[in-house]
Tab-separated table of C-alpha atoms in Angstrom:
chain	number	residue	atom	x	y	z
Q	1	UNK	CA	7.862	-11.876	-8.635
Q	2	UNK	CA	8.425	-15.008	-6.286
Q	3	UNK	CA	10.314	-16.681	-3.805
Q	4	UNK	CA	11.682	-19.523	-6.355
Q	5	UNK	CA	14.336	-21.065	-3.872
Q	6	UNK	CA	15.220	-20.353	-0.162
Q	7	UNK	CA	18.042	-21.040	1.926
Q	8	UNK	CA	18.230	-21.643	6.016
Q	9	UNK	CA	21.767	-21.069	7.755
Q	10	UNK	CA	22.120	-21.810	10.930
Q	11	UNK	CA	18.130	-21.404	11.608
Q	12	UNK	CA	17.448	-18.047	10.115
Q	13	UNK	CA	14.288	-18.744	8.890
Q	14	UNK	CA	13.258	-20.864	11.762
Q	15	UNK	CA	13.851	-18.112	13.922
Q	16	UNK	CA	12.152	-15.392	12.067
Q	17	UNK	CA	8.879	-17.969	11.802
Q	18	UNK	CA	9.023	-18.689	15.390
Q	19	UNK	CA	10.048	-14.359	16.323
Q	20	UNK	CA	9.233	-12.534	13.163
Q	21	UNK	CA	6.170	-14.329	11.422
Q	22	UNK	CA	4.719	-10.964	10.628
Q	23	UNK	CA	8.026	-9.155	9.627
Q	24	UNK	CA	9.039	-12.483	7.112
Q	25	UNK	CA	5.093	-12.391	5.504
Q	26	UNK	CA	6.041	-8.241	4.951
Q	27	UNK	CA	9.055	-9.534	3.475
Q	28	UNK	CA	6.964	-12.566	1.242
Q	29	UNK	CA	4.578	-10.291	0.187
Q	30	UNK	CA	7.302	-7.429	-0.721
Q	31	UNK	CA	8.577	-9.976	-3.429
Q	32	UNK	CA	4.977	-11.122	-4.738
Q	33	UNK	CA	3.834	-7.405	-5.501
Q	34	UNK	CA	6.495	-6.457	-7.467
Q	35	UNK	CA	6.488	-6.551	-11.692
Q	36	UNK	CA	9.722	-7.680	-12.892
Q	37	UNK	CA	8.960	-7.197	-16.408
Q	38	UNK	CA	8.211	-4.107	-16.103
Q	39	UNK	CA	11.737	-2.993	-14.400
Q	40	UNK	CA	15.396	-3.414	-15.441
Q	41	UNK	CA	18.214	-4.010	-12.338
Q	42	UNK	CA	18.665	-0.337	-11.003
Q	43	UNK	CA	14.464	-0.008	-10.941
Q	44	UNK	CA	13.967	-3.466	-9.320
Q	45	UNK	CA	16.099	-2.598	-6.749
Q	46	UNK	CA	14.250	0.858	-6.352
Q	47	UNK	CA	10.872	-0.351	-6.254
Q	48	UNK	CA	11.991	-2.710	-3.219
Q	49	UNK	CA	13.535	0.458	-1.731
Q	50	UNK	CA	10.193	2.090	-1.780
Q	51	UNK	CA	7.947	-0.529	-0.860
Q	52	UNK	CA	9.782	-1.922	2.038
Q	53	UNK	CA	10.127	1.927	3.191
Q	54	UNK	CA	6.949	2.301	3.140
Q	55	UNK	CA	6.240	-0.366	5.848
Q	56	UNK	CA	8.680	1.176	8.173
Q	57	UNK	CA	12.337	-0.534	6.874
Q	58	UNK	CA	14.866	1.792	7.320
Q	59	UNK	CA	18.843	2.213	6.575
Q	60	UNK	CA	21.285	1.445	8.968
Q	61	UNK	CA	25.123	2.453	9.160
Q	62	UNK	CA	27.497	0.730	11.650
Q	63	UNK	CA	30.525	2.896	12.660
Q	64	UNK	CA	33.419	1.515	13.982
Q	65	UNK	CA	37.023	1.510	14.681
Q	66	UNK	CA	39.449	-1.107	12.775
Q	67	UNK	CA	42.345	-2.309	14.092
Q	68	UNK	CA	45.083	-5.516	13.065
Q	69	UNK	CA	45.612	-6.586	16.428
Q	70	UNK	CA	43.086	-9.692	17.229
Q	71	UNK	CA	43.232	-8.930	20.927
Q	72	UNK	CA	42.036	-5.022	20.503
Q	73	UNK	CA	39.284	-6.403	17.869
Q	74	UNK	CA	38.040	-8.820	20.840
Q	75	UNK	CA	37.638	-6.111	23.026
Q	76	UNK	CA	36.437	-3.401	20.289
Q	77	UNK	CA	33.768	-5.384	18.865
Q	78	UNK	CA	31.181	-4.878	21.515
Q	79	UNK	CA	31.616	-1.674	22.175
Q	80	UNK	CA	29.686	1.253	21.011
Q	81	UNK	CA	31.477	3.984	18.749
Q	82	UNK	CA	32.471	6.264	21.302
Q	83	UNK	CA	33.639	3.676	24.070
Q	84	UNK	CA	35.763	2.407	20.783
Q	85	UNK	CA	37.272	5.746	20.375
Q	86	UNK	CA	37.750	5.935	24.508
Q	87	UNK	CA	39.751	2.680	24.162
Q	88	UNK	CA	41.837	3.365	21.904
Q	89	UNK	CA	42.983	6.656	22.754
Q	90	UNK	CA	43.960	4.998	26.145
Q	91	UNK	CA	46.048	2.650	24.171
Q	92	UNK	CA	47.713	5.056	22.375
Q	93	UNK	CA	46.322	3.020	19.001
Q	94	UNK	CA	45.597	5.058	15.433
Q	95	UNK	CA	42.032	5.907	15.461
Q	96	UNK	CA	41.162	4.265	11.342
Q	97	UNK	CA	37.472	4.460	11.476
Q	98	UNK	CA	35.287	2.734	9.166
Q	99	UNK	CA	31.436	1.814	8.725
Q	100	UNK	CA	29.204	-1.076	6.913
Q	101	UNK	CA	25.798	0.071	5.298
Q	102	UNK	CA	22.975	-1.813	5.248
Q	103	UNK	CA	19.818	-0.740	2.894
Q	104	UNK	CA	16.707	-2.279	4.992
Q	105	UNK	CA	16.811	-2.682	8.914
Q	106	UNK	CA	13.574	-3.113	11.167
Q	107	UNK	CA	12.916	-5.659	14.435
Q	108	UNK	CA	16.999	-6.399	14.159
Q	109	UNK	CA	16.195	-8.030	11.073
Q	110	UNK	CA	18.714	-6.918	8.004
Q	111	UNK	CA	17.550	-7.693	4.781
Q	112	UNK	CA	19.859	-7.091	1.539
Q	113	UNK	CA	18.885	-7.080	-2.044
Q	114	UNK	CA	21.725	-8.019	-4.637
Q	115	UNK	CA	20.684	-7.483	-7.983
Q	116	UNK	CA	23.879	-6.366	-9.250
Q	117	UNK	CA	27.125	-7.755	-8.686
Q	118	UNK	CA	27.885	-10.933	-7.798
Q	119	UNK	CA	30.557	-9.939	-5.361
Q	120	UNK	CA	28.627	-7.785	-3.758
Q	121	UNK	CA	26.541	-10.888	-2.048
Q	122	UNK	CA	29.835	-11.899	-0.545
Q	123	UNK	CA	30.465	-9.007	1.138
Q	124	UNK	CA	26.702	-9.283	2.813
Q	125	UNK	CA	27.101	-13.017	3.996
Q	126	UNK	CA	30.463	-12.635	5.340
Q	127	UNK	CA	30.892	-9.051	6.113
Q	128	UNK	CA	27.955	-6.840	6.180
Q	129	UNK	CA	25.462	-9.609	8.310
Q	130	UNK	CA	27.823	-10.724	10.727
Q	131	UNK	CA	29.291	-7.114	11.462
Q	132	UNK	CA	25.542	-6.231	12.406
Q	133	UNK	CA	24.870	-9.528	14.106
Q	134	UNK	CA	27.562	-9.244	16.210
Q	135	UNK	CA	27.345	-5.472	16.912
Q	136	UNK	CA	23.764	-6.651	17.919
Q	137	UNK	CA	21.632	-4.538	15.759
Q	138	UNK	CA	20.051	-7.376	14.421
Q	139	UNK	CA	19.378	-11.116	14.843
Q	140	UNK	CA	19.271	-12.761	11.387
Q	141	UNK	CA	19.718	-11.410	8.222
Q	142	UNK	CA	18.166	-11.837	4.623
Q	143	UNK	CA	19.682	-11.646	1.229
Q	144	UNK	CA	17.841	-11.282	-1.685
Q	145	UNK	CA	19.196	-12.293	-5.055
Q	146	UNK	CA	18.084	-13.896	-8.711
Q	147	UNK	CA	17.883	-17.431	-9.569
Q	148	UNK	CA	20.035	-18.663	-12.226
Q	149	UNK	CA	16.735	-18.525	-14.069
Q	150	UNK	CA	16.011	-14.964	-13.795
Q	151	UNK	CA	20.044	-14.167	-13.759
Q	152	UNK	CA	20.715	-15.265	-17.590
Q	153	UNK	CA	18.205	-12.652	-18.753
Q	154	UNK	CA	20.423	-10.081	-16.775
Q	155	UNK	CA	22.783	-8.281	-17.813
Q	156	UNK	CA	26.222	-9.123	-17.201
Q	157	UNK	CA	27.577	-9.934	-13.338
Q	158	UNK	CA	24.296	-10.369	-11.090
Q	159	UNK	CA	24.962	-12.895	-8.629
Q	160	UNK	CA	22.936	-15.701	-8.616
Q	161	UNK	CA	21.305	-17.720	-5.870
Q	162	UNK	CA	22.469	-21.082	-6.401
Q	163	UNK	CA	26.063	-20.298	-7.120
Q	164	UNK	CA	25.917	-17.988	-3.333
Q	165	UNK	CA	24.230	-21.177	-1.745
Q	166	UNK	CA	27.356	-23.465	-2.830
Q	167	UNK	CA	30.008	-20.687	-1.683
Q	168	UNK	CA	28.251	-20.566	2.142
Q	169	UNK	CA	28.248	-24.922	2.167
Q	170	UNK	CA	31.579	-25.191	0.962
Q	171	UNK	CA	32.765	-22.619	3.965
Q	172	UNK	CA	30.977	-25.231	6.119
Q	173	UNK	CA	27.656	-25.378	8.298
Q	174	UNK	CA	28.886	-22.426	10.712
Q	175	UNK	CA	30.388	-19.982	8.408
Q	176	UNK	CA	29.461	-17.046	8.162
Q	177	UNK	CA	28.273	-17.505	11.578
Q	178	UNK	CA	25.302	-15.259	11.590
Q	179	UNK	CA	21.518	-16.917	11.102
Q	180	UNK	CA	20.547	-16.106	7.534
Q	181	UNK	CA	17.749	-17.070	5.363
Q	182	UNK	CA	18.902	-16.667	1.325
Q	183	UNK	CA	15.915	-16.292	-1.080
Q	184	UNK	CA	15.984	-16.731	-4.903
Q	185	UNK	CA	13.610	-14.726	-6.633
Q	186	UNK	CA	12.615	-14.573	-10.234
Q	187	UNK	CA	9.356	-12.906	-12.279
């Protein structure tokens, strides 16, 4: 495969070039080694599971405490599971706890593949990155997805990367705020 098209928000490649150069040529290289044609969607997505394993990439989960009052969010938000739990027994608040997944995590760099549903890729860029960015477990993130060349040979749904590049400009240059680097990727 290859990196047809990339994406820089607010830096994110810049940074992993200047911090990361090793981690981001994994990442290159990753993409170059794999086959295409010889894998439909749910194998693709395997064979990046395994390789970027393989170097060390892990699986993160994020645990957390939700809450609809902005002022306990402000003062959840930086705190670690337990202290969250601590809080808000002191206030008396329900304890809803929730989580966001993330497949591949290593040197506070998240990287997301979205071969699937185009909804999904969303979710990542406004939900997924910036709860890890700003729970500090990483730095920038990276989402993976098709071209609209690869993504009309797909079957039906994938997102596609430059539809996902026009829904992060027309949010405007800060949103989501999180550094990200987007790459489209076709065989």
């Amino acid at each position: 495969m290859k990196i047809a098209q990339e994406y820089s928000h607010l830096n994110g490649k810049e940074y992993l070039l200047v911090h990361h150069k090793k981690t981001l040529k994994e990442i290159y290289e990753v993409v170059k080694s794999i086959d295409a044609k010889k894998h439909n969607p749910a194998s693709l997505i395997k064979e990046f599971k395994d390789l970027l394993y393989a170097k060390g990439w892990e699986e993160r989960r994020r645990d957390f405490f939700v809450s609809t009052d902005p002022n306990i969010v402000k003062l959840l938000e930086p705190l670690d599971f337990a202290d969250q739990k601590k809080l808000l027994q002191e206030l008396n608040h329900p304890l809803y706890d929730s989580y966001n997944q993330t497949d591949f995590v290593k040197n506070k760099i998240a990287v997301e593949v979205q071969l699937g549903k185009y909804f999904a890729v969303t979710y990542d860029l406004f939900v997924k990155h910036l709860s890890f960015y700003s729970g500090q477990i990483i730095d920038v993130g990276i989402e993976i997805v098709p071209t609209k060349n690869m993504q009309k040979f797909m079957s039906s749904g994938p997102p596609w990367f430059e539809k996902e590049i026009h829904n992060v400009l027309r949010h405007g240059r800060t949103n989501p705020p999180v550094p990200l680097l987007i790459l489209g990727i076709e065989p």
